[in-house]
Amino acid sequence: NFNEPCRLFPNPVGVGLPVFISCRPGISHLRVYDVTGQLCYRTMVTSRDAPVHLPKLSAGTYMVEVDGSGGTGCARLLIVP
């Protein structure tokens, strides 16, 4: 779960399918890390219910971190084959 009112769905998600980040306004940066802590993906999020396409990520467990005016939050994301 995110530290602020934010939702990540669907979770788990299939490889190559978009993930939606539903947050209060003000989210600006999204980063995805693998289980070793390596940054795998980053992007800007400009809308409240933004689809995020993660085409290069393989099946596995990732941490999604978002920054915005309300602070920083993170959640676990599971990508399945």
Coordinates of C-alpha atoms in Angstrom, one line a residue:
N1 CA 0.0 0.0 0.0
F2 CA 1.0 3.6 -0.6
N3 CA 1.6 5.9 2.3
E4 CA -0.8 8.4 0.7
P5 CA -4.2 7.7 -0.8
C6 CA -3.0 6.0 -3.9
R7 CA -3.9 2.8 -5.7
L8 CA -2.0 0.6 -8.1
F9 CA -4.1 -1.7 -10.3
P10 CA -4.3 -4.4 -11.7
N11 CA -1.9 -6.1 -9.3
P12 CA -0.7 -8.6 -10.3
V13 CA -0.5 -7.5 -14.0
G14 CA 0.5 -9.4 -17.1
V15 CA 3.8 -8.8 -18.8
G16 CA 3.5 -5.9 -21.3
L17 CA 0.2 -4.7 -20.0
P18 CA -0.4 -1.2 -18.5
V19 CA -0.7 -0.5 -14.8
F20 CA -2.9 2.3 -13.6
I21 CA -1.9 4.6 -10.8
S22 CA -4.9 6.3 -9.2
C23 CA -3.8 9.1 -6.9
R24 CA -4.8 12.5 -5.7
P25 CA -3.5 15.2 -7.9
G26 CA 0.2 16.2 -7.6
I27 CA 1.9 12.9 -8.4
S28 CA 4.8 13.7 -10.7
H29 CA 7.5 11.0 -10.7
L30 CA 7.2 7.3 -10.8
R31 CA 10.1 4.9 -10.4
V32 CA 10.1 1.1 -10.5
Y33 CA 12.8 -1.0 -8.7
D34 CA 13.6 -4.7 -8.9
V35 CA 14.1 -6.8 -5.8
T36 CA 17.8 -5.9 -5.8
G37 CA 17.0 -2.2 -5.6
Q38 CA 18.1 -1.5 -9.2
L39 CA 16.1 1.2 -10.9
C40 CA 14.3 -0.5 -13.8
Y41 CA 11.9 2.2 -15.1
R42 CA 11.0 5.8 -14.4
T43 CA 8.5 8.3 -15.9
M44 CA 6.5 11.4 -15.2
V45 CA 2.8 11.0 -14.3
T46 CA 0.7 13.9 -15.2
S47 CA -2.9 12.8 -14.7
R48 CA -4.9 11.4 -11.8
D49 CA -5.6 8.0 -13.3
A50 CA -2.6 7.5 -15.6
P51 CA -1.9 4.3 -17.4
V52 CA 1.8 3.4 -17.1
H53 CA 3.2 1.0 -19.7
L54 CA 6.0 -1.2 -18.5
P55 CA 7.0 -3.0 -21.7
K56 CA 10.6 -3.9 -20.8
L57 CA 9.9 -5.5 -17.4
S58 CA 9.9 -9.3 -17.2
A59 CA 7.8 -11.3 -14.8
G60 CA 8.8 -10.8 -11.2
T61 CA 8.3 -8.6 -8.1
Y62 CA 9.0 -4.9 -8.2
M63 CA 8.7 -1.9 -5.9
V64 CA 6.9 1.2 -7.3
E65 CA 7.7 4.5 -5.8
V66 CA 5.8 7.7 -6.5
D67 CA 6.7 11.3 -5.5
G68 CA 4.3 14.2 -5.4
S69 CA 3.1 17.2 -3.5
G70 CA 1.7 14.9 -0.8
G71 CA 5.1 13.1 -0.2
T72 CA 6.5 9.8 -1.3
G73 CA 4.8 6.5 -1.3
C74 CA 5.6 3.0 -2.5
A75 CA 3.9 -0.3 -3.2
R76 CA 4.8 -3.8 -4.4
L77 CA 3.9 -4.8 -7.9
L78 CA 3.8 -8.3 -9.2
I79 CA 4.2 -8.9 -12.9
V80 CA 3.1 -12.3 -14.1
P81 CA 3.8 -14.2 -17.4

